XYZ file of C-alpha atoms in Angstrom:
270
model
C -10.777 12.623 3.509
C -9.969 15.212 0.900
C -9.004 14.080 -2.552
C -5.259 13.927 -3.207
C -3.585 16.567 -5.338
C -0.350 16.519 -7.232
C 1.193 18.935 -4.713
C 0.893 18.393 -0.974
C 0.995 21.629 1.018
C 2.556 21.859 4.474
C 3.646 18.202 4.470
C 5.309 18.569 7.853
C 2.104 19.570 9.599
C 0.768 16.828 11.847
C -2.806 15.721 11.655
C -4.468 15.351 15.036
C -3.999 11.700 16.027
C -6.908 9.563 17.118
C -6.536 7.597 20.342
C -5.480 4.103 19.246
C -7.722 1.332 20.347
C -5.801 -1.850 19.954
C -2.977 -3.575 21.208
C 0.265 -5.372 20.930
C 0.396 -5.849 17.147
C -0.230 -2.195 16.403
C 2.037 -0.925 19.131
C 4.837 -3.204 18.025
C 4.655 -1.795 14.516
C 4.131 1.793 15.578
C 0.774 2.010 13.801
C -0.683 4.608 16.134
C -0.586 7.728 13.996
C -2.303 8.827 10.782
C -0.578 9.722 7.551
C 2.158 12.286 8.117
C 4.475 13.407 5.358
C 7.633 14.938 6.741
C 11.032 16.238 5.882
C 10.514 18.363 2.747
C 9.535 21.935 2.141
C 7.002 20.482 -0.264
C 6.272 16.950 -1.359
C 5.208 16.133 -4.889
C 2.873 13.177 -5.230
C 1.732 11.810 -8.557
C -1.798 10.534 -9.196
C -2.594 7.424 -11.274
C -4.450 9.507 -13.848
C -1.358 11.688 -14.332
C 0.826 8.622 -14.866
C -1.568 7.278 -17.481
C -1.831 10.629 -19.257
C 1.935 11.111 -19.344
C 2.340 7.627 -20.805
C -0.234 8.404 -23.501
C 1.534 11.680 -24.303
C 4.769 9.712 -24.673
C 2.987 7.503 -27.230
C 3.239 4.313 -25.233
C 6.977 4.282 -24.590
C 7.964 1.950 -21.728
C 4.338 0.934 -21.325
C 3.192 -0.950 -18.263
C 0.988 -4.032 -18.318
C -2.762 -3.523 -18.578
C -3.689 -6.917 -17.208
C -7.377 -7.498 -17.940
C -8.553 -3.890 -17.715
C -7.701 -0.468 -19.109
C -8.057 2.018 -16.244
C -8.193 4.906 -18.702
C -11.703 3.654 -19.447
C -12.724 1.552 -16.440
C -13.556 2.786 -12.934
C -10.544 1.241 -11.230
C -9.571 0.980 -7.584
C -6.649 -0.754 -5.871
C -6.930 -2.851 -2.727
C -3.681 -2.877 -0.728
C -2.650 -4.617 2.484
C 0.208 -3.638 4.789
C 2.412 -5.370 7.345
C 1.678 -9.022 6.529
C 1.711 -11.865 5.854
C 0.099 -13.107 9.040
C -2.098 -15.927 10.282
C -5.039 -14.023 8.758
C -3.577 -13.975 5.244
C -4.612 -17.485 4.088
C -8.267 -16.579 4.634
C -7.747 -13.299 2.802
C -6.145 -15.047 -0.154
C -9.087 -17.455 -0.343
C -11.498 -14.509 -0.433
C -9.533 -12.715 -3.141
C -9.308 -15.885 -5.240
C -13.036 -16.543 -4.939
C -13.888 -12.945 -5.874
C -11.218 -12.823 -8.611
C -9.740 -9.671 -7.091
C -6.020 -8.898 -7.377
C -4.399 -6.976 -4.551
C -1.082 -5.358 -3.709
C 0.655 -6.631 -0.581
C 3.182 -4.348 1.118
C 4.907 -7.070 3.079
C 6.980 -6.677 6.218
C 10.249 -8.522 6.595
C 10.955 -9.484 10.188
C 8.354 -11.827 11.721
C 6.317 -11.788 8.492
C 8.150 -12.605 5.238
C 10.554 -14.672 7.312
C 7.762 -16.477 9.182
C 5.394 -17.016 6.251
C 7.528 -17.484 3.104
C 5.002 -19.817 1.458
C 2.311 -17.124 1.681
C 4.574 -14.681 -0.149
C 5.035 -17.265 -2.891
C 1.275 -17.841 -3.005
C 0.586 -14.110 -3.356
C 2.825 -13.952 -6.401
C 1.560 -17.223 -7.870
C -2.068 -16.059 -7.647
C -1.438 -12.788 -9.466
C -1.064 -10.332 -6.613
C 1.661 -7.687 -6.500
C 4.265 -8.336 -3.806
C 5.777 -5.092 -2.545
C 7.795 -3.898 0.459
C 6.812 -2.282 3.749
C 10.412 -2.276 5.063
C 12.120 -4.896 7.190
C 11.037 -3.954 10.722
C 8.652 -0.995 10.323
C 11.108 1.645 11.496
C 10.085 5.189 10.607
C 12.464 5.941 7.762
C 12.568 9.687 8.397
C 13.720 9.130 12.002
C 16.718 6.898 11.366
C 20.033 7.591 9.684
C 20.306 7.040 5.909
C 22.452 3.919 6.216
C 19.905 2.247 8.465
C 17.045 3.363 6.227
C 18.799 1.786 3.270
C 19.060 -1.521 5.137
C 15.361 -1.326 6.052
C 14.536 -1.167 2.341
C 17.243 -3.393 0.929
C 16.632 -6.439 3.149
C 13.005 -6.999 2.012
C 14.103 -6.585 -1.610
C 16.577 -9.425 -1.183
C 14.189 -11.645 0.797
C 11.351 -11.209 -1.689
C 13.597 -11.821 -4.690
C 14.843 -15.030 -3.087
C 11.260 -16.250 -2.683
C 9.613 -15.235 -5.966
C 12.538 -14.620 -8.302
C 12.094 -10.873 -8.701
C 12.672 -7.784 -6.608
C 9.763 -5.564 -5.646
C 9.426 -2.287 -7.515
C 7.050 -0.677 -5.011
C 7.338 0.162 -1.341
C 5.164 1.882 1.252
C 6.984 3.853 3.949
C 5.752 3.119 7.488
C 3.073 5.638 8.540
C 3.499 7.261 5.111
C 6.491 9.204 6.402
C 8.947 10.130 3.695
C 11.359 12.875 2.704
C 14.055 13.716 0.170
C 16.529 11.275 1.707
C 14.031 8.409 1.597
C 13.173 9.355 -1.999
C 16.852 9.138 -2.973
C 17.411 5.785 -1.271
C 14.275 4.417 -2.886
C 15.455 5.570 -6.286
C 18.844 3.906 -5.750
C 17.106 0.628 -4.872
C 14.619 0.757 -7.764
C 11.582 1.437 -5.569
C 8.655 3.781 -6.096
C 6.774 4.938 -2.986
C 3.039 4.224 -2.872
C 0.833 6.080 -0.394
C -2.967 5.836 -0.203
C -6.198 7.775 -0.611
C -8.491 5.588 1.519
C -7.826 4.420 5.063
C -10.168 2.556 7.381
C -7.760 3.131 10.292
C -8.232 -0.533 11.030
C -5.438 -0.297 13.583
C -7.935 1.520 15.846
C -10.806 -0.980 15.700
C -11.710 -4.620 15.233
C -15.253 -3.675 14.184
C -15.509 -5.141 10.665
C -18.714 -3.228 9.893
C -17.010 0.054 10.769
C -13.975 -0.799 8.657
C -16.251 -1.537 5.703
C -18.195 1.699 6.245
C -15.034 3.820 6.356
C -13.703 2.332 3.129
C -16.966 2.814 1.272
C -17.311 6.428 2.432
C -13.881 7.378 1.103
C -13.621 5.350 -2.098
C -13.485 7.023 -5.496
C -12.081 6.285 -8.931
C -8.317 5.617 -8.948
C -8.416 5.148 -5.184
C -5.744 3.244 -3.298
C -7.262 1.523 -0.267
C -5.051 0.923 2.771
C -5.883 -2.055 4.991
C -3.826 -4.374 7.224
C -4.157 -8.147 7.067
C -2.608 -8.436 10.546
C -5.754 -7.335 12.404
C -8.676 -9.580 13.293
C -11.391 -7.197 12.158
C -9.969 -6.435 8.723
C -10.178 -9.649 6.718
C -13.853 -10.272 7.669
C -14.639 -6.810 6.267
C -13.121 -7.565 2.859
C -15.976 -9.563 1.238
C -18.474 -6.764 1.953
C -16.060 -4.115 0.689
C -15.558 -6.027 -2.555
C -19.277 -6.687 -3.046
C -20.328 -3.100 -2.391
C -17.628 -1.539 -4.562
C -18.378 -3.934 -7.432
C -22.033 -2.884 -7.193
C -20.870 0.715 -7.595
C -19.098 -0.213 -10.809
C -15.534 -0.456 -9.542
C -12.975 -2.813 -11.031
C -10.195 -4.035 -8.729
C -6.623 -3.882 -9.966
C -3.102 -3.999 -8.596
C -1.211 -0.724 -8.214
C 0.875 -1.338 -11.381
C -2.340 -2.025 -13.324
C -3.822 1.202 -11.949
C -0.929 3.152 -13.503
C -0.792 1.340 -16.868
C 0.161 2.091 -19.570
C 2.437 4.217 -17.385
C 4.850 2.794 -14.838
C 5.890 3.872 -11.369
C 9.327 5.487 -11.400
C 11.815 4.714 -8.626
C 12.172 7.571 -6.155
C 8.799 9.127 -6.927
C 5.789 9.168 -4.595
C 2.339 8.097 -5.811
C -1.180 8.406 -4.373
């Protein structure tokens, strides 16, 4: 996968989809297509290094939290999980706790936040970033603005009720976004977070293959996309963590990756 740039060219052009391999969970969520950015003549995305540089140029105004690492100096990478929580998430949280790795969870509302509220609380309690992946995984660029607003507003309210704070980050389903989605996100205080690494774990339950794909694509300031709803994904996580640590990577949440800068609502980051 090519490295991301600040400016995405031809965002409406579809990448050739791979034949999906798995079943009901993926089909129910519509996770059968690769990243497609639609709806704008051009789509600006902002890299973590740019956010950090801009914050330094502004002499630390409105600085974000560093946590335990300064990604201006360290070789940072962010591990993110979409569409949970699920029955696989408790095992994942045990792995992350054992390895002392923070992650960012883009949680789904219907059948997930609603079904597993205690896991959402646990994510927050154990230092992970709880973010939004919409309420029911509708493609935001294919529905009317009022419905898209509800898709983003309902998780905000549900998450705030559980952990006492609204999410500041969201990931649009299938990475599909446009000017209208940007505006709604800005109104709701949400920045959009895409990814630079995907194992396409919705096409396979082969944990070794998932691990291999992540390792092949990972680089400094990477944002890794995985799904804790699939059986093959969580078993791949210990090997991914071990191998990337051996390569000198430090795991951080997405906000830590941007610090001392902060994600701005309505902007798109990758």
